[in-house]
Amino acid sequence: MSCRGLSRRELLQRVGALACVGLGKALFPRTSAFARPGLSSLRVGASLALSGRFANDARKLSLGYRLWAEGVNDAGGLLGRPIQLIVYDDSSQPEKAARNYEKLIREDRVDLLLGPYGSIPSSGAVPVIEEAGYPCVVPMAAN
């Protein structure tokens, strides 16, 4: 990947997306010892600022999440299960991010969570995620 013409922010976003892919592969290596045919998909949920203040940057993280899911599915899935990615728009608002993660946990019953973009939406999401005791990777929050 060439760094020419990229701002520092764009470079960090791309590195963050690649880190998500690497972390996913490290946490969930493809191994036939765990693969069981006939299992339903592994539901992975996220709330991202697809509109609002952080929309431009969060769309790039959304693309990274989707590329990760496609890559893992192309390689046979996680633990032999295909990934179903569920993403909701939090409009860059912490309250909406919190409601989205509550929905992902209680209604959608996801198996794994991926974090929102930015510290502001994360400030609403993290307490909900921690209270539920769900595994979550939050790659793009500084505070």
PDB file of C-alpha atoms in Angstrom:
ATOM      1  CA  MET A   1       0.000   0.000   0.000  1.00  0.00           C
ATOM      2  CA  SER A   2       1.412   3.372  -0.951  1.00  0.00           C
ATOM      3  CA  CYS A   3       1.243   6.186   1.582  1.00  0.00           C
ATOM      4  CA  ARG A   4       1.660   8.921  -1.006  1.00  0.00           C
ATOM      5  CA  GLY A   5      -1.230  11.310  -1.227  1.00  0.00           C
ATOM      6  CA  LEU A   6      -2.839  10.086   2.007  1.00  0.00           C
ATOM      7  CA  SER A   7      -3.434  12.391   4.925  1.00  0.00           C
ATOM      8  CA  ARG A   8      -2.370  11.177   8.338  1.00  0.00           C
ATOM      9  CA  ARG A   9      -6.026  10.560   9.228  1.00  0.00           C
ATOM     10  CA  GLU A  10      -6.632   8.451   6.102  1.00  0.00           C
ATOM     11  CA  LEU A  11      -3.483   6.460   6.763  1.00  0.00           C
ATOM     12  CA  LEU A  12      -4.535   5.796  10.366  1.00  0.00           C
ATOM     13  CA  GLN A  13      -8.014   4.743   9.215  1.00  0.00           C
ATOM     14  CA  ARG A  14      -6.573   2.266   6.762  1.00  0.00           C
ATOM     15  CA  VAL A  15      -4.162   0.927   9.341  1.00  0.00           C
ATOM     16  CA  GLY A  16      -7.094   0.600  11.781  1.00  0.00           C
ATOM     17  CA  ALA A  17      -9.135  -1.361   9.246  1.00  0.00           C
ATOM     18  CA  LEU A  18      -6.192  -3.674   8.577  1.00  0.00           C
ATOM     19  CA  ALA A  19      -5.695  -4.099  12.326  1.00  0.00           C
ATOM     20  CA  CYS A  20      -9.334  -5.228  12.601  1.00  0.00           C
ATOM     21  CA  VAL A  21      -8.720  -7.834   9.938  1.00  0.00           C
ATOM     22  CA  GLY A  22      -5.548  -9.053  11.647  1.00  0.00           C
ATOM     23  CA  LEU A  23      -7.198  -9.135  15.065  1.00  0.00           C
ATOM     24  CA  GLY A  24     -10.137 -11.076  13.671  1.00  0.00           C
ATOM     25  CA  LYS A  25      -7.825 -13.641  12.134  1.00  0.00           C
ATOM     26  CA  ALA A  26      -5.826 -13.908  15.364  1.00  0.00           C
ATOM     27  CA  LEU A  27      -8.919 -14.292  17.556  1.00  0.00           C
ATOM     28  CA  PHE A  28     -10.736 -16.622  15.193  1.00  0.00           C
ATOM     29  CA  PRO A  29      -8.250 -18.624  13.134  1.00  0.00           C
ATOM     30  CA  ARG A  30      -9.676 -20.899  10.492  1.00  0.00           C
ATOM     31  CA  THR A  31      -9.270 -24.367  11.822  1.00  0.00           C
ATOM     32  CA  SER A  32     -11.057 -27.494  10.769  1.00  0.00           C
ATOM     33  CA  ALA A  33     -10.923 -28.823  14.333  1.00  0.00           C
ATOM     34  CA  PHE A  34     -13.776 -26.452  15.230  1.00  0.00           C
ATOM     35  CA  ALA A  35     -15.665 -26.462  11.937  1.00  0.00           C
ATOM     36  CA  ARG A  36     -19.015 -28.151  12.176  1.00  0.00           C
ATOM     37  CA  PRO A  37     -21.229 -28.425   9.110  1.00  0.00           C
ATOM     38  CA  GLY A  38     -24.775 -27.148   9.343  1.00  0.00           C
ATOM     39  CA  LEU A  39     -24.099 -24.403  11.868  1.00  0.00           C
ATOM     40  CA  SER A  40     -25.892 -21.123  11.384  1.00  0.00           C
ATOM     41  CA  SER A  41     -23.986 -17.975  10.550  1.00  0.00           C
ATOM     42  CA  LEU A  42     -21.915 -16.153  13.133  1.00  0.00           C
ATOM     43  CA  ARG A  43     -23.710 -12.866  13.712  1.00  0.00           C
ATOM     44  CA  VAL A  44     -21.380  -9.882  14.096  1.00  0.00           C
ATOM     45  CA  GLY A  45     -22.886  -6.491  14.886  1.00  0.00           C
ATOM     46  CA  ALA A  46     -21.765  -2.877  14.852  1.00  0.00           C
ATOM     47  CA  SER A  47     -23.167   0.615  15.107  1.00  0.00           C
ATOM     48  CA  LEU A  48     -21.433   3.177  12.931  1.00  0.00           C
ATOM     49  CA  ALA A  49     -21.909   6.850  12.174  1.00  0.00           C
ATOM     50  CA  LEU A  50     -23.236   6.379   8.660  1.00  0.00           C
ATOM     51  CA  SER A  51     -24.735   9.860   8.992  1.00  0.00           C
ATOM     52  CA  GLY A  52     -23.909  12.861  11.146  1.00  0.00           C
ATOM     53  CA  ARG A  53     -20.626  14.427  12.210  1.00  0.00           C
ATOM     54  CA  PHE A  54     -18.394  11.348  11.744  1.00  0.00           C
ATOM     55  CA  ALA A  55     -20.090   9.899   8.653  1.00  0.00           C
ATOM     56  CA  ASN A  56     -17.246  10.427   6.190  1.00  0.00           C
ATOM     57  CA  ASP A  57     -14.717   8.612   8.346  1.00  0.00           C
ATOM     58  CA  ALA A  58     -17.106   5.981   9.707  1.00  0.00           C
ATOM     59  CA  ARG A  59     -18.060   4.902   6.189  1.00  0.00           C
ATOM     60  CA  LYS A  60     -14.420   3.965   5.680  1.00  0.00           C
ATOM     61  CA  LEU A  61     -14.475   1.855   8.835  1.00  0.00           C
ATOM     62  CA  SER A  62     -17.705   0.270   7.598  1.00  0.00           C
ATOM     63  CA  LEU A  63     -15.909  -0.661   4.400  1.00  0.00           C
ATOM     64  CA  GLY A  64     -13.098  -2.181   6.482  1.00  0.00           C
ATOM     65  CA  TYR A  65     -15.585  -4.252   8.473  1.00  0.00           C
ATOM     66  CA  ARG A  66     -17.269  -5.444   5.270  1.00  0.00           C
ATOM     67  CA  LEU A  67     -13.932  -6.316   3.648  1.00  0.00           C
ATOM     68  CA  TRP A  68     -12.988  -8.272   6.767  1.00  0.00           C
ATOM     69  CA  ALA A  69     -16.286 -10.219   6.706  1.00  0.00           C
ATOM     70  CA  GLU A  70     -15.940 -10.968   2.986  1.00  0.00           C
ATOM     71  CA  GLY A  71     -12.340 -12.103   3.422  1.00  0.00           C
ATOM     72  CA  VAL A  72     -13.171 -14.361   6.343  1.00  0.00           C
ATOM     73  CA  ASN A  73     -16.179 -15.811   4.502  1.00  0.00           C
ATOM     74  CA  ASP A  74     -14.067 -16.415   1.391  1.00  0.00           C
ATOM     75  CA  ALA A  75     -11.605 -18.328   3.604  1.00  0.00           C
ATOM     76  CA  GLY A  76     -14.331 -20.571   5.012  1.00  0.00           C
ATOM     77  CA  GLY A  77     -15.752 -18.430   7.817  1.00  0.00           C
ATOM     78  CA  LEU A  78     -14.945 -18.248  11.506  1.00  0.00           C
ATOM     79  CA  LEU A  79     -14.843 -21.653  13.122  1.00  0.00           C
ATOM     80  CA  GLY A  80     -16.418 -22.976   9.953  1.00  0.00           C
ATOM     81  CA  ARG A  81     -19.370 -20.576  10.187  1.00  0.00           C
ATOM     82  CA  PRO A  82     -20.086 -17.783   7.686  1.00  0.00           C
ATOM     83  CA  ILE A  83     -20.211 -14.257   9.064  1.00  0.00           C
ATOM     84  CA  GLN A  84     -23.414 -12.271   8.880  1.00  0.00           C
ATOM     85  CA  LEU A  85     -22.553  -8.602   9.443  1.00  0.00           C
ATOM     86  CA  ILE A  86     -25.289  -6.388  10.928  1.00  0.00           C
ATOM     87  CA  VAL A  87     -24.593  -2.634  10.931  1.00  0.00           C
ATOM     88  CA  TYR A  88     -26.855   0.147  12.242  1.00  0.00           C
ATOM     89  CA  ASP A  89     -26.474   3.923  11.857  1.00  0.00           C
ATOM     90  CA  ASP A  90     -25.865   5.780  15.127  1.00  0.00           C
ATOM     91  CA  SER A  91     -25.875   9.250  13.479  1.00  0.00           C
ATOM     92  CA  SER A  92     -22.675  10.083  15.415  1.00  0.00           C
ATOM     93  CA  GLN A  93     -24.722  10.223  18.655  1.00  0.00           C
ATOM     94  CA  PRO A  94     -23.765   8.340  21.838  1.00  0.00           C
ATOM     95  CA  GLU A  95     -27.396   7.768  22.888  1.00  0.00           C
ATOM     96  CA  LYS A  96     -28.294   6.235  19.536  1.00  0.00           C
ATOM     97  CA  ALA A  97     -25.128   4.102  19.583  1.00  0.00           C
ATOM     98  CA  ALA A  98     -26.169   2.786  23.016  1.00  0.00           C
ATOM     99  CA  ARG A  99     -29.668   1.908  21.734  1.00  0.00           C
ATOM    100  CA  ASN A 100     -28.176   0.215  18.657  1.00  0.00           C
ATOM    101  CA  TYR A 101     -25.908  -1.984  20.774  1.00  0.00           C
ATOM    102  CA  GLU A 102     -28.815  -2.840  23.075  1.00  0.00           C
ATOM    103  CA  LYS A 103     -30.747  -3.947  19.977  1.00  0.00           C
ATOM    104  CA  LEU A 104     -27.781  -5.936  18.638  1.00  0.00           C
ATOM    105  CA  ILE A 105     -27.431  -7.723  21.978  1.00  0.00           C
ATOM    106  CA  ARG A 106     -31.055  -8.243  23.007  1.00  0.00           C
ATOM    107  CA  GLU A 107     -32.988  -8.500  19.738  1.00  0.00           C
ATOM    108  CA  ASP A 108     -30.451  -9.545  17.104  1.00  0.00           C
ATOM    109  CA  ARG A 109     -28.579 -11.741  19.595  1.00  0.00           C
ATOM    110  CA  VAL A 110     -25.230 -11.262  17.877  1.00  0.00           C
ATOM    111  CA  ASP A 111     -22.237 -13.422  18.762  1.00  0.00           C
ATOM    112  CA  LEU A 112     -19.600 -10.692  18.543  1.00  0.00           C
ATOM    113  CA  LEU A 113     -19.578  -6.905  18.472  1.00  0.00           C
ATOM    114  CA  LEU A 114     -17.374  -4.488  16.575  1.00  0.00           C
ATOM    115  CA  GLY A 115     -17.041  -0.992  17.974  1.00  0.00           C
ATOM    116  CA  PRO A 116     -18.340   2.296  16.620  1.00  0.00           C
ATOM    117  CA  TYR A 117     -16.270   5.014  14.982  1.00  0.00           C
ATOM    118  CA  GLY A 118     -15.069   7.716  17.340  1.00  0.00           C
ATOM    119  CA  SER A 119     -14.942   8.421  21.038  1.00  0.00           C
ATOM    120  CA  ILE A 120     -18.307  10.180  21.223  1.00  0.00           C
ATOM    121  CA  PRO A 121     -20.444   7.267  19.944  1.00  0.00           C
ATOM    122  CA  SER A 122     -18.191   4.860  21.872  1.00  0.00           C
ATOM    123  CA  SER A 123     -18.944   6.714  25.115  1.00  0.00           C
ATOM    124  CA  GLY A 124     -22.572   5.621  24.778  1.00  0.00           C
ATOM    125  CA  ALA A 125     -21.872   2.149  23.441  1.00  0.00           C
ATOM    126  CA  VAL A 126     -19.170   0.854  25.785  1.00  0.00           C
ATOM    127  CA  PRO A 127     -21.244   0.906  29.017  1.00  0.00           C
ATOM    128  CA  VAL A 128     -23.983  -1.141  27.303  1.00  0.00           C
ATOM    129  CA  ILE A 129     -21.452  -3.611  25.906  1.00  0.00           C
ATOM    130  CA  GLU A 130     -19.616  -3.974  29.221  1.00  0.00           C
ATOM    131  CA  GLU A 131     -22.839  -4.447  31.182  1.00  0.00           C
ATOM    132  CA  ALA A 132     -23.873  -7.261  28.833  1.00  0.00           C
ATOM    133  CA  GLY A 133     -20.406  -8.848  29.061  1.00  0.00           C
ATOM    134  CA  TYR A 134     -20.066  -9.120  25.280  1.00  0.00           C
ATOM    135  CA  PRO A 135     -16.734  -9.447  23.466  1.00  0.00           C
ATOM    136  CA  CYS A 136     -16.076  -6.316  21.440  1.00  0.00           C
ATOM    137  CA  VAL A 137     -13.219  -4.783  19.476  1.00  0.00           C
ATOM    138  CA  VAL A 138     -13.240  -0.946  19.502  1.00  0.00           C
ATOM    139  CA  PRO A 139     -10.503   0.060  17.051  1.00  0.00           C
ATOM    140  CA  MET A 140     -11.372   3.717  16.403  1.00  0.00           C
ATOM    141  CA  ALA A 141     -11.881   5.504  19.760  1.00  0.00           C
ATOM    142  CA  ALA A 142      -9.157   7.575  21.362  1.00  0.00           C
ATOM    143  CA  ASN A 143     -10.780   8.511  24.674  1.00  0.00           C
TER     144      ASN A 143
END
